[in-house]
PDB file of C-alpha atoms in Angstrom:
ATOM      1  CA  UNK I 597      22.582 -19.928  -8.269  1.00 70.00           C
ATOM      2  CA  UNK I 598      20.539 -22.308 -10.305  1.00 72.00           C
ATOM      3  CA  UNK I 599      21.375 -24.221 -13.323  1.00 76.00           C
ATOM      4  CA  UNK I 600      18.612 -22.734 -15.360  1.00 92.00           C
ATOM      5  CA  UNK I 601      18.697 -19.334 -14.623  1.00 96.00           C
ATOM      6  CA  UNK I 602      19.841 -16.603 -16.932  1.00 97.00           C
ATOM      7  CA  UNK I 603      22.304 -13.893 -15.920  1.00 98.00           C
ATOM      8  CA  UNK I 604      23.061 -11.227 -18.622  1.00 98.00           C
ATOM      9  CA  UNK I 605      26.938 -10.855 -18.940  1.00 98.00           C
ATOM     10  CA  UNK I 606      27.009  -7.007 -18.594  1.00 98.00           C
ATOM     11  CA  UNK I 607      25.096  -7.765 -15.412  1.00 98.00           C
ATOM     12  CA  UNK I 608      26.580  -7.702 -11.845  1.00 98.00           C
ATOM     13  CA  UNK I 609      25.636 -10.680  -9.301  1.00 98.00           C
ATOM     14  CA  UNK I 610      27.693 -10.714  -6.211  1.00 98.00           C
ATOM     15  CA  UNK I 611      28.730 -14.075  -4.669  1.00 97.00           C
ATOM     16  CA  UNK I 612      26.310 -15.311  -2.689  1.00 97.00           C
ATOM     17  CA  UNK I 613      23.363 -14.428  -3.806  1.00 98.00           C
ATOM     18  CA  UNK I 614      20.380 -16.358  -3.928  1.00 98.00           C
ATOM     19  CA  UNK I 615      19.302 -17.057  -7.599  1.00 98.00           C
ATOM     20  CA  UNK I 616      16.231 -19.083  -7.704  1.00 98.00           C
ATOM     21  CA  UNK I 617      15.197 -21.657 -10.833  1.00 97.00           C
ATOM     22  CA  UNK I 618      14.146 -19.315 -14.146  1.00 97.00           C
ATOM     23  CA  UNK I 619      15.121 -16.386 -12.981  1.00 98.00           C
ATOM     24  CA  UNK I 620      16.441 -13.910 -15.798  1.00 98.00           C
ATOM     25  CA  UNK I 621      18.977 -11.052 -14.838  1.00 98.00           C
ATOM     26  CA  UNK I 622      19.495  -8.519 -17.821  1.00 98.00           C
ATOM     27  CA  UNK I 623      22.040  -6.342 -18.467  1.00 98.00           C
ATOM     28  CA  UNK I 624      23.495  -3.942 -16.110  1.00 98.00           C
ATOM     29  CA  UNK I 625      21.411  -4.863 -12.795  1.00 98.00           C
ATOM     30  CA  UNK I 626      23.297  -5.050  -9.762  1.00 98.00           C
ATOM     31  CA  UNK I 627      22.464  -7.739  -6.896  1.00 98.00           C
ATOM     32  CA  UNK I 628      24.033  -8.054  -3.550  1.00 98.00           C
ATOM     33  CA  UNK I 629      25.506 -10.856  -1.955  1.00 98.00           C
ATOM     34  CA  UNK I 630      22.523 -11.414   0.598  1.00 98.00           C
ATOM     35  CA  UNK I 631      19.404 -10.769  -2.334  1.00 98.00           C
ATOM     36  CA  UNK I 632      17.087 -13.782  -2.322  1.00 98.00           C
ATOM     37  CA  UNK I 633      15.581 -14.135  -6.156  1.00 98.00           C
ATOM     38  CA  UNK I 634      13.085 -16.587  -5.970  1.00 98.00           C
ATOM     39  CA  UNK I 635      11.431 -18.907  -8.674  1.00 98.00           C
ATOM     40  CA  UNK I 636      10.649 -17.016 -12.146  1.00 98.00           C
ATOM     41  CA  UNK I 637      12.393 -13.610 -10.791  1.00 98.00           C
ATOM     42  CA  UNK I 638      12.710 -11.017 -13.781  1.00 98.00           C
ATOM     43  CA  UNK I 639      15.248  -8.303 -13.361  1.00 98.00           C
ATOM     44  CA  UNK I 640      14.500  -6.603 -16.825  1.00 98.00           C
ATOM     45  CA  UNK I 641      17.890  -4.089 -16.882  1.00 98.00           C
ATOM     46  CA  UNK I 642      19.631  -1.601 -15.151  1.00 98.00           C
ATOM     47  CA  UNK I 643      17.800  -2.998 -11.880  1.00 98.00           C
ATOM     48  CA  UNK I 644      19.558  -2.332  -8.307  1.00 98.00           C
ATOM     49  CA  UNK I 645      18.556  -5.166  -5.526  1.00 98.00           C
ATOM     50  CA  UNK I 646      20.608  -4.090  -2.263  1.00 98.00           C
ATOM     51  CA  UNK I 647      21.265  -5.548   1.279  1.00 98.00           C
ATOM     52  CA  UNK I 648      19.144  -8.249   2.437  1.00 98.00           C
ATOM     53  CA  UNK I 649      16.234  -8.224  -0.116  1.00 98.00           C
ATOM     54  CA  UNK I 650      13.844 -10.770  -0.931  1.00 98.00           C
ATOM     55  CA  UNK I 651      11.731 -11.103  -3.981  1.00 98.00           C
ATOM     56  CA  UNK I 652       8.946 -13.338  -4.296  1.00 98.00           C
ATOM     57  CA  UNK I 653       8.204 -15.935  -7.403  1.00 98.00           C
ATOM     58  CA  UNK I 654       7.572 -14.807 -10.241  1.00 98.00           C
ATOM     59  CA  UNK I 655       8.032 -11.045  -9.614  1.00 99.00           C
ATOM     60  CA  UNK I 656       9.266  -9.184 -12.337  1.00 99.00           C
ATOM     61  CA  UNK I 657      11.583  -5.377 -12.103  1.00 99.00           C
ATOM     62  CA  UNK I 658      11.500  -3.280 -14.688  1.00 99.00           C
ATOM     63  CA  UNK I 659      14.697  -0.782 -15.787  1.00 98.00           C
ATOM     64  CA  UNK I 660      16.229   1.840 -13.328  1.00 98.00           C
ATOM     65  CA  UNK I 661      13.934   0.760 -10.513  1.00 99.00           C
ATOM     66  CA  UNK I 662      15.788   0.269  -7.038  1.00 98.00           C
ATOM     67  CA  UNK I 663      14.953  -1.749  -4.083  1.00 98.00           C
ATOM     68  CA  UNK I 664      16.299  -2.293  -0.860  1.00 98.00           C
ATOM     69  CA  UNK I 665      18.943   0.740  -0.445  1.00 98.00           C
ATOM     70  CA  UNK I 666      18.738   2.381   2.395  1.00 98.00           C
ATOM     71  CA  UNK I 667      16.226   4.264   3.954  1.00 98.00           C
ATOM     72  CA  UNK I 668      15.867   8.368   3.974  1.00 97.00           C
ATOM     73  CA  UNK I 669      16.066   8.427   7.956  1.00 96.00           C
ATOM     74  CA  UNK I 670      18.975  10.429   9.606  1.00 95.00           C
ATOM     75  CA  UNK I 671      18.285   7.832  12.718  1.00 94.00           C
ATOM     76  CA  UNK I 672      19.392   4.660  10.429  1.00 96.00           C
ATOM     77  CA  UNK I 673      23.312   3.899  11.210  1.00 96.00           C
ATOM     78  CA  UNK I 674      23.353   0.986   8.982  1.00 96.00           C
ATOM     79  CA  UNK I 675      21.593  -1.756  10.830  1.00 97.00           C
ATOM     80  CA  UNK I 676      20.548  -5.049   9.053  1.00 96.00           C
ATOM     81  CA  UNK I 677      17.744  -3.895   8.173  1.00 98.00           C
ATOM     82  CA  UNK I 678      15.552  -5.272   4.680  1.00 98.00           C
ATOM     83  CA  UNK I 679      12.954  -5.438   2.110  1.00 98.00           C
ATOM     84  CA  UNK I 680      10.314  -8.143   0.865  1.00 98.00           C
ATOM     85  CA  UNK I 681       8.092  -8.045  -1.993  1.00 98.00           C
ATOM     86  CA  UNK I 682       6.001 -10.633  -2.110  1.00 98.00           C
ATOM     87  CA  UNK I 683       5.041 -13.096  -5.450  1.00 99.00           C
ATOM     88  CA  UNK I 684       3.960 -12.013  -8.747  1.00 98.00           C
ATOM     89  CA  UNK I 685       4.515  -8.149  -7.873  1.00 99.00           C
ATOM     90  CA  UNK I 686       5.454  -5.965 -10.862  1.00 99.00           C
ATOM     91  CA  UNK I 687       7.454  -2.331 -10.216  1.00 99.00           C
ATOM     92  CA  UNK I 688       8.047  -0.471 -12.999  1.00 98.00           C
ATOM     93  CA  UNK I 689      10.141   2.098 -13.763  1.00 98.00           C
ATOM     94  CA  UNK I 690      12.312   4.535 -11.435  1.00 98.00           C
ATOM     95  CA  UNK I 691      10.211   3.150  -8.754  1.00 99.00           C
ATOM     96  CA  UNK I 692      11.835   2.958  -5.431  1.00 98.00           C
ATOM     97  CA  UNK I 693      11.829   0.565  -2.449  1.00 99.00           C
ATOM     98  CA  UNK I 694      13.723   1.372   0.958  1.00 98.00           C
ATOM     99  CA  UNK I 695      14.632  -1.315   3.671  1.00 98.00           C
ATOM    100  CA  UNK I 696      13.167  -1.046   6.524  1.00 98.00           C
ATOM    101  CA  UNK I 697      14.921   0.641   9.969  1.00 97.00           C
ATOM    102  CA  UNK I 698      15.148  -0.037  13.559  1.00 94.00           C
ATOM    103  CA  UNK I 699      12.452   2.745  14.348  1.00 94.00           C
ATOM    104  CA  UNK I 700      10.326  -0.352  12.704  1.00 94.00           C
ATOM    105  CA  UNK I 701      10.431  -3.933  12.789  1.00 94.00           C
ATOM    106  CA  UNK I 702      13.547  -3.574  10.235  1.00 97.00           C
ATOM    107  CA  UNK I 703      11.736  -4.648   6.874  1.00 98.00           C
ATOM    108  CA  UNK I 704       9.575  -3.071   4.778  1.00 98.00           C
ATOM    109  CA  UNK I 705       7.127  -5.333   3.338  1.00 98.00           C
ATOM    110  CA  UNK I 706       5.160  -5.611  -0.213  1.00 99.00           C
ATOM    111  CA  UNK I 707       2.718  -8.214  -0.615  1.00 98.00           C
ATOM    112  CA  UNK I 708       1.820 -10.129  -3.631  1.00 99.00           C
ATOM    113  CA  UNK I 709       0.209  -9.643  -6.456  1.00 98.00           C
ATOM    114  CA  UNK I 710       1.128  -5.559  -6.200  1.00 99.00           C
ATOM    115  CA  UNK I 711       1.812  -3.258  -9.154  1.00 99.00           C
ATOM    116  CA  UNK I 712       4.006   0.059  -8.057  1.00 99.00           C
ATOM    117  CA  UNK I 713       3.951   2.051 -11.311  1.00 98.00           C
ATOM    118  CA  UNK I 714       6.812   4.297 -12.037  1.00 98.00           C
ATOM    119  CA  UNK I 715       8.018   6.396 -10.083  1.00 98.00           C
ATOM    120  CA  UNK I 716       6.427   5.388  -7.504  1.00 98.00           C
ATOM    121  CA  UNK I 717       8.319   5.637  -3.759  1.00 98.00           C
ATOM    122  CA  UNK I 718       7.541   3.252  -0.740  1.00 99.00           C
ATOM    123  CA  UNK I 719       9.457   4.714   2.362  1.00 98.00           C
ATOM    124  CA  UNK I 720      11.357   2.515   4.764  1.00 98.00           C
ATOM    125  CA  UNK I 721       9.062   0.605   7.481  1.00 98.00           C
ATOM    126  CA  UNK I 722       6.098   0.566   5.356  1.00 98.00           C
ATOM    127  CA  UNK I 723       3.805  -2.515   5.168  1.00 98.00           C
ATOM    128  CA  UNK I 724       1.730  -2.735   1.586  1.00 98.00           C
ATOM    129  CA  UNK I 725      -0.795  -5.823   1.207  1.00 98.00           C
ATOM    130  CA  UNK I 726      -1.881  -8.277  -1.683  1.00 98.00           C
ATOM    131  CA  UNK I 727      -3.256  -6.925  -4.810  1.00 98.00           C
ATOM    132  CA  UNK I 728      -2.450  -3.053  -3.578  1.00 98.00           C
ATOM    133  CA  UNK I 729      -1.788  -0.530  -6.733  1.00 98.00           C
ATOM    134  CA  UNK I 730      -0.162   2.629  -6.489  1.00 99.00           C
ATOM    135  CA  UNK I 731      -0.371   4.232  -9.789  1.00 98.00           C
ATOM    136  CA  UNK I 732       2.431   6.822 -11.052  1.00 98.00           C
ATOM    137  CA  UNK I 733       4.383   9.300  -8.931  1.00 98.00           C
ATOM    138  CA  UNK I 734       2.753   7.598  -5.156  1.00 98.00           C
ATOM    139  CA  UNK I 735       4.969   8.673  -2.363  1.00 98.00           C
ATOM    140  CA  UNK I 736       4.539   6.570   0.887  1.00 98.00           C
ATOM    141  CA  UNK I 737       6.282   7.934   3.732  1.00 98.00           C
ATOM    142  CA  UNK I 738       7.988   5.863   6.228  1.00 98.00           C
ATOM    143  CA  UNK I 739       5.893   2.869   8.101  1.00 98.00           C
ATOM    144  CA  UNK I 740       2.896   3.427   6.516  1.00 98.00           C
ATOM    145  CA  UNK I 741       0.651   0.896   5.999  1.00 98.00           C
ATOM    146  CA  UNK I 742      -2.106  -0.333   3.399  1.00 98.00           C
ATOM    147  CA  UNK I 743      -4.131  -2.747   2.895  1.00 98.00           C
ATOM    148  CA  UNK I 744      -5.024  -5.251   0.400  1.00 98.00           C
ATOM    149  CA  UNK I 745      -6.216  -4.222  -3.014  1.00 98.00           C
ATOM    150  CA  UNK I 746      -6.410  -0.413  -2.051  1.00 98.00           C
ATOM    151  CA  UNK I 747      -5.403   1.786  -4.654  1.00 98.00           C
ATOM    152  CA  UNK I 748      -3.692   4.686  -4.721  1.00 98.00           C
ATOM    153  CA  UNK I 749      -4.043   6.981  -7.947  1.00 98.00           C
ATOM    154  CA  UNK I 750      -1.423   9.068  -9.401  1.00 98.00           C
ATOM    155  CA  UNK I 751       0.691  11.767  -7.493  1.00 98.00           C
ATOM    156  CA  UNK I 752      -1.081  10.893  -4.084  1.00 98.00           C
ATOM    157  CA  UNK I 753       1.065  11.702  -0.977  1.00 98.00           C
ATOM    158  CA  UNK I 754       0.748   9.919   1.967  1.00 98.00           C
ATOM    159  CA  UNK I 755       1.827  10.775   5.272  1.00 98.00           C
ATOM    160  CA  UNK I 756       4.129   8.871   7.267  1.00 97.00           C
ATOM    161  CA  UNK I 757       2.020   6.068  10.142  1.00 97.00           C
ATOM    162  CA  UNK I 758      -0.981   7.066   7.767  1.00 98.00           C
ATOM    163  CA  UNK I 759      -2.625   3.619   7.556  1.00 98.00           C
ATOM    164  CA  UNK I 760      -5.105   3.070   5.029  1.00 98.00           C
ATOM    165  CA  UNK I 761      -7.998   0.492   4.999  1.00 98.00           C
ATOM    166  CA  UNK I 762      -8.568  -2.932   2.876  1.00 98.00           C
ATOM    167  CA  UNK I 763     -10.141  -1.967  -0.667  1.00 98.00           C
ATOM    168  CA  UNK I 764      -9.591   2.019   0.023  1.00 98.00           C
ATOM    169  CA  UNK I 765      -8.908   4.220  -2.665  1.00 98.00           C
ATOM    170  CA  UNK I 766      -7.125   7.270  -2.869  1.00 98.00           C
ATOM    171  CA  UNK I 767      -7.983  10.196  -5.707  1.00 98.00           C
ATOM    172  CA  UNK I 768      -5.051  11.206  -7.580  1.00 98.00           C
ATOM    173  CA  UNK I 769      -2.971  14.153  -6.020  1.00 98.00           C
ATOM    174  CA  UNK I 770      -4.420  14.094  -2.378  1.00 98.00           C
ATOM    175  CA  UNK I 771      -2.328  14.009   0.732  1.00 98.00           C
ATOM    176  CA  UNK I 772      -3.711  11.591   3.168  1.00 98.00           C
ATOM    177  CA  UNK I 773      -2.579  12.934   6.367  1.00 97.00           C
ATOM    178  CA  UNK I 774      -4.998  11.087   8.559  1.00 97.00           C
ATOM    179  CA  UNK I 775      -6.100   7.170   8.132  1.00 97.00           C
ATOM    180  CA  UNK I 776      -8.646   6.093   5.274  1.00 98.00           C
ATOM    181  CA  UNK I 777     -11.011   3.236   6.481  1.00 97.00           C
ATOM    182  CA  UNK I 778     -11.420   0.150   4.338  1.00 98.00           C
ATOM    183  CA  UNK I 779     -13.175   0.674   1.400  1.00 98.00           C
ATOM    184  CA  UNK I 780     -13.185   4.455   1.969  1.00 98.00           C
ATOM    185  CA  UNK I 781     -12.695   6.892  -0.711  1.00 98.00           C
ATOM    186  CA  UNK I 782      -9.981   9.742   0.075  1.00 98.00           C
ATOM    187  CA  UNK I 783      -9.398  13.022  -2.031  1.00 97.00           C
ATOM    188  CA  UNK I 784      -8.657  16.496  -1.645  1.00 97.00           C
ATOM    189  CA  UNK I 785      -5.588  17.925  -1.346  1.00 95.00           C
ATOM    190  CA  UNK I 786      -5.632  17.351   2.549  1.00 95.00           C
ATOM    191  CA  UNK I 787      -7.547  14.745   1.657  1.00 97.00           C
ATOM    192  CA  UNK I 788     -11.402  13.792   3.258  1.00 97.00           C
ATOM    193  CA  UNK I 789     -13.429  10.666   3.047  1.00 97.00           C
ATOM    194  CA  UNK I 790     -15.975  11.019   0.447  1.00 96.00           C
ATOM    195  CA  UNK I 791     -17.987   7.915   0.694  1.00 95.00           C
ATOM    196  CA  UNK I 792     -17.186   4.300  -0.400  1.00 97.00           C
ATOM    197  CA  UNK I 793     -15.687   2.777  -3.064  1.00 97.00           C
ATOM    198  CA  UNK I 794     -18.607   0.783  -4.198  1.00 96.00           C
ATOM    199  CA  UNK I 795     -17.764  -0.511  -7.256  1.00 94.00           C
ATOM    200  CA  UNK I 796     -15.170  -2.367  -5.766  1.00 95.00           C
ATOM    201  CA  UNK I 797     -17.475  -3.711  -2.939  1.00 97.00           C
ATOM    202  CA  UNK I 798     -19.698  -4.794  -5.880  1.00 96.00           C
ATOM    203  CA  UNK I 799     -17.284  -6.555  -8.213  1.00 95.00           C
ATOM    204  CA  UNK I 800     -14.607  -7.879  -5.728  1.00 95.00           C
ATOM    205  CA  UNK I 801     -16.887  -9.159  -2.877  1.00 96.00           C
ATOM    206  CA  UNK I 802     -19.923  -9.687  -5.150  1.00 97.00           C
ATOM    207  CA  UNK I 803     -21.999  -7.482  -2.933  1.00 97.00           C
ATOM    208  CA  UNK I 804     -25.446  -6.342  -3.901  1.00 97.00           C
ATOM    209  CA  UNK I 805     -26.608  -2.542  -3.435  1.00 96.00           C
ATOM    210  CA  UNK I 806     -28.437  -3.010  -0.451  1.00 97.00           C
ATOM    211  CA  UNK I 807     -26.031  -4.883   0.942  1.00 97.00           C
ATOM    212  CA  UNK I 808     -23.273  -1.721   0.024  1.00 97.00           C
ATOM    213  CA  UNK I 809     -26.034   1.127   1.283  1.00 97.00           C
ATOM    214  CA  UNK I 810     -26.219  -0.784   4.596  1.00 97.00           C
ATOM    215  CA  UNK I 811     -22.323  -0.289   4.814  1.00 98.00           C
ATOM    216  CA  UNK I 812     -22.432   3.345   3.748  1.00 96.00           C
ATOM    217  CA  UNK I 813     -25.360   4.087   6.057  1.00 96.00           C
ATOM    218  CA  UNK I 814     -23.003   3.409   8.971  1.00 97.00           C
ATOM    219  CA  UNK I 815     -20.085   4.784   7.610  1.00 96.00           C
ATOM    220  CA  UNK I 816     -22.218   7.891   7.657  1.00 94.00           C
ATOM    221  CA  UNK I 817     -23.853   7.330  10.976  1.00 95.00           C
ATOM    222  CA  UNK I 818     -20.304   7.186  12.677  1.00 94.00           C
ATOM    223  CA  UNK I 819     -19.487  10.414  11.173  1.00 93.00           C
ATOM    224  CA  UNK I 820     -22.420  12.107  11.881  1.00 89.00           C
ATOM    225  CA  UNK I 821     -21.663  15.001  15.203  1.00 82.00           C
ATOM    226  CA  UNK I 822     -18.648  14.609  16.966  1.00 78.00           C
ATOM    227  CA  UNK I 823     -15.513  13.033  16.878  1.00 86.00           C
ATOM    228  CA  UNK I 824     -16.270   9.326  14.738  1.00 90.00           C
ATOM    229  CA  UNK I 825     -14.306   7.478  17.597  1.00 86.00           C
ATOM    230  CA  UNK I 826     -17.164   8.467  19.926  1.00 88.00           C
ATOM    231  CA  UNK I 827     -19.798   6.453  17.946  1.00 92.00           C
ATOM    232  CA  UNK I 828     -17.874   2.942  17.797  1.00 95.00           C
ATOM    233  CA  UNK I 829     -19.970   1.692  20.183  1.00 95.00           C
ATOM    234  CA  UNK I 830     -23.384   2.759  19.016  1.00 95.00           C
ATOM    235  CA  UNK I 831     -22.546   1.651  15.254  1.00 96.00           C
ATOM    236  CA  UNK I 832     -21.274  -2.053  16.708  1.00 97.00           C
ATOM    237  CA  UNK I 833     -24.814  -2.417  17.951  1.00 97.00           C
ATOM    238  CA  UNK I 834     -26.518  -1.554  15.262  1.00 96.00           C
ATOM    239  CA  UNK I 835     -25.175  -3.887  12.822  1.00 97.00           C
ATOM    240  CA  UNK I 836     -24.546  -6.908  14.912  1.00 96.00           C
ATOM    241  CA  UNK I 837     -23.108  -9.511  12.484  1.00 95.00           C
ATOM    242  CA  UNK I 838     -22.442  -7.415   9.676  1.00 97.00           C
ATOM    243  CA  UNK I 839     -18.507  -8.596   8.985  1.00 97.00           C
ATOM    244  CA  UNK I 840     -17.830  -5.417   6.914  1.00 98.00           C
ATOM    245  CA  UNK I 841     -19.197  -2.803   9.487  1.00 98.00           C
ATOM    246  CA  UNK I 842     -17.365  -4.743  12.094  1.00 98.00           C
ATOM    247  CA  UNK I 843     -14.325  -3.987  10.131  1.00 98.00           C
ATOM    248  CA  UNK I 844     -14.552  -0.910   9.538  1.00 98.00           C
ATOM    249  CA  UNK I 845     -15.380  -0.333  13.475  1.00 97.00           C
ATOM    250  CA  UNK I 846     -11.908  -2.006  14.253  1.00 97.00           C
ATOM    251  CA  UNK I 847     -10.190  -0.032  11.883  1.00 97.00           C
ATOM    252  CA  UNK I 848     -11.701   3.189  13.329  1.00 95.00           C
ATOM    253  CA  UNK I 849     -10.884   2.042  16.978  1.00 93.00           C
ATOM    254  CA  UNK I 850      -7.314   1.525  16.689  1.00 90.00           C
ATOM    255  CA  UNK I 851      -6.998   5.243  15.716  1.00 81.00           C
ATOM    256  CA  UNK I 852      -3.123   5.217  16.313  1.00 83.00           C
ATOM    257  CA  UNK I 853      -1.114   8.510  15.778  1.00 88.00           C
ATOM    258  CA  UNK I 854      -3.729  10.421  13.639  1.00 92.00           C
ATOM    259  CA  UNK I 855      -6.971   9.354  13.900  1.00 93.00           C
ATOM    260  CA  UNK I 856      -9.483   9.116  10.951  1.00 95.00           C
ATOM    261  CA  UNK I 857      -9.536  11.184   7.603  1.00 94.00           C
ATOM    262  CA  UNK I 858     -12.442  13.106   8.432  1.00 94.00           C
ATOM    263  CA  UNK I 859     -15.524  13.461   6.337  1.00 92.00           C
ATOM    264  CA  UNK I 860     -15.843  15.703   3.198  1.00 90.00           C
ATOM    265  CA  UNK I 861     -18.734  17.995   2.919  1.00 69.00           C
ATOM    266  CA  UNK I 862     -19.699  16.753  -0.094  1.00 54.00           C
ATOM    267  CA  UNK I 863     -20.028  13.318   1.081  1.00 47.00           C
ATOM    268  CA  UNK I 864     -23.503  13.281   2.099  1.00 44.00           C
ATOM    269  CA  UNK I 865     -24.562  14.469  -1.276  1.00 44.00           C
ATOM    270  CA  UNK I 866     -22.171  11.410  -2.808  1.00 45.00           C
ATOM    271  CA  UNK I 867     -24.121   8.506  -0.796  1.00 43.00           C
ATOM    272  CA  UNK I 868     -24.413   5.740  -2.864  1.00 43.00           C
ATOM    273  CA  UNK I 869     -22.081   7.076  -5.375  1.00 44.00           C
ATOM    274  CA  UNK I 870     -19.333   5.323  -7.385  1.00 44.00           C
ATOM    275  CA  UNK I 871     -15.758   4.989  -7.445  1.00 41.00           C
ATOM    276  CA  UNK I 872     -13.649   2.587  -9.955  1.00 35.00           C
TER     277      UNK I 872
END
């Protein structure tokens, strides 16, 4: 443990742990023996770090929240398994965090720079990106996987292998059941792609609106008769040297257990609409 950091007496550290420089423990929190606190780590109170957990710099736990117990899978026999969540992350309260199992690569991983509001439950396996959001009551099923800054609003339900794209979002109260591309917009309550999420496009990657329509025009075109898989091809060589369509298209070919969200039939009357 280092000099400098601050563990609460009513607070439970067990030998061994890794307690990096500033970090602050408060009461009643619990760490095991093979936790990894890095740099600036806040444990606000009544926090639970188990197994072989490792939180980034500067990440900071609020009360009741749990991370790194094991995961909900009748196949897990307690393997070393863990949990990482990367720098800067903030999860609030009653949120909870599963290691990872062997049916994965054994860790399930939260990048940095995330907020998991309260509640909020990230299934063993899963792999969560930089700057990701996933606003009150998310539940992730096992080994999904998003990408960075994606959001997913409030009492969404994702499916487990569901992957969803960079810069996605996800309407409140929709279960995703097949893959969101990046910077897709998912709702419904078996949720369907209804356009893009522009405004992010706009503000994030400075894009102009031509530059978005040209992206939503082939998000459309692969869509449009048949299954979207079919018109990879077709879209690739229509936008040669267009780094977001090309994206996209390697999302939509590695289709893995269930395919793409498919399109809503409102879409086409939402082209060019906005999404915060």
């Amino acid at each position: 443990m280092h000099a400098d950091a601050f563990i609460h007496p009513a607070a439970h550290v067990a030998p061994g742990a890794s307690i990096g420089a500033g970090c602050r423990i408060g009461p009643g929190c619990v760490v095991s023996a093979e936790a990894v606190l890095e740099a600036g780590v806040e444990l606000v109170a009544h926090v639970v770090i188990d197994g072989r957990a490792f939180i980034g710099a500067g990440a900071k736990i609020f009360p009741f929240a749990t991370i790194g117990l094991p995961p909900q899978d009748l196949k897990y026999k307690g393997e070393p398994t863990g949990v990482s969540i990367g720098a800067r992350t903030q999860v609030r309260e009653h949120a909870t965090i599963h290691r990872g199992s062997t049916g994965g690569d054994g860790m399930t991983r939260i990048g940095a720079d995330c907020l998991v509001m309260c509640v909020a439950h990230v299934g063993h396996d899963c792999r969560i990106g930089d700057g990701v959001i996933l606003v009150n009551n998310v539940m992730l099923a096992g080994h999904v996987e998003i990408g960075d800054f994606a959001v997913i609003q409030g009492g969404a339900a994702i499916q487990q292998f569901v992957r969803i794209g960079r810069m996605a979002m996800v309407a409140g109260m929709s279960g995703v059941e097949r893959n969101v591309l990046p910077y897709g917009r998912a709702k419904g309550y078996r949720a369907k792609l209804h356009g893009l999420n522009t405004i992010a496009m706009r503000r994030r990657l400075g894009l102009s609106k031509d530059q978005v329509m040209v992206v939503a025009r082939a998000v459309h075109d692969l869509y449009r008769g048949g299954r979207p898989e079919d018109h990879v091809e077709a879209i690739a060589a229509a936008h040669p040297g267009n780094a977001l369509v090309s994206e996209i298209l390697a999302f939509a070919r590695n289709r893995g257990r269930h395919g793409l969200c498919p399109f809503g039939r409102a879409a086409e009357e939402e082209e060019g609409g906005e999404a915060a």
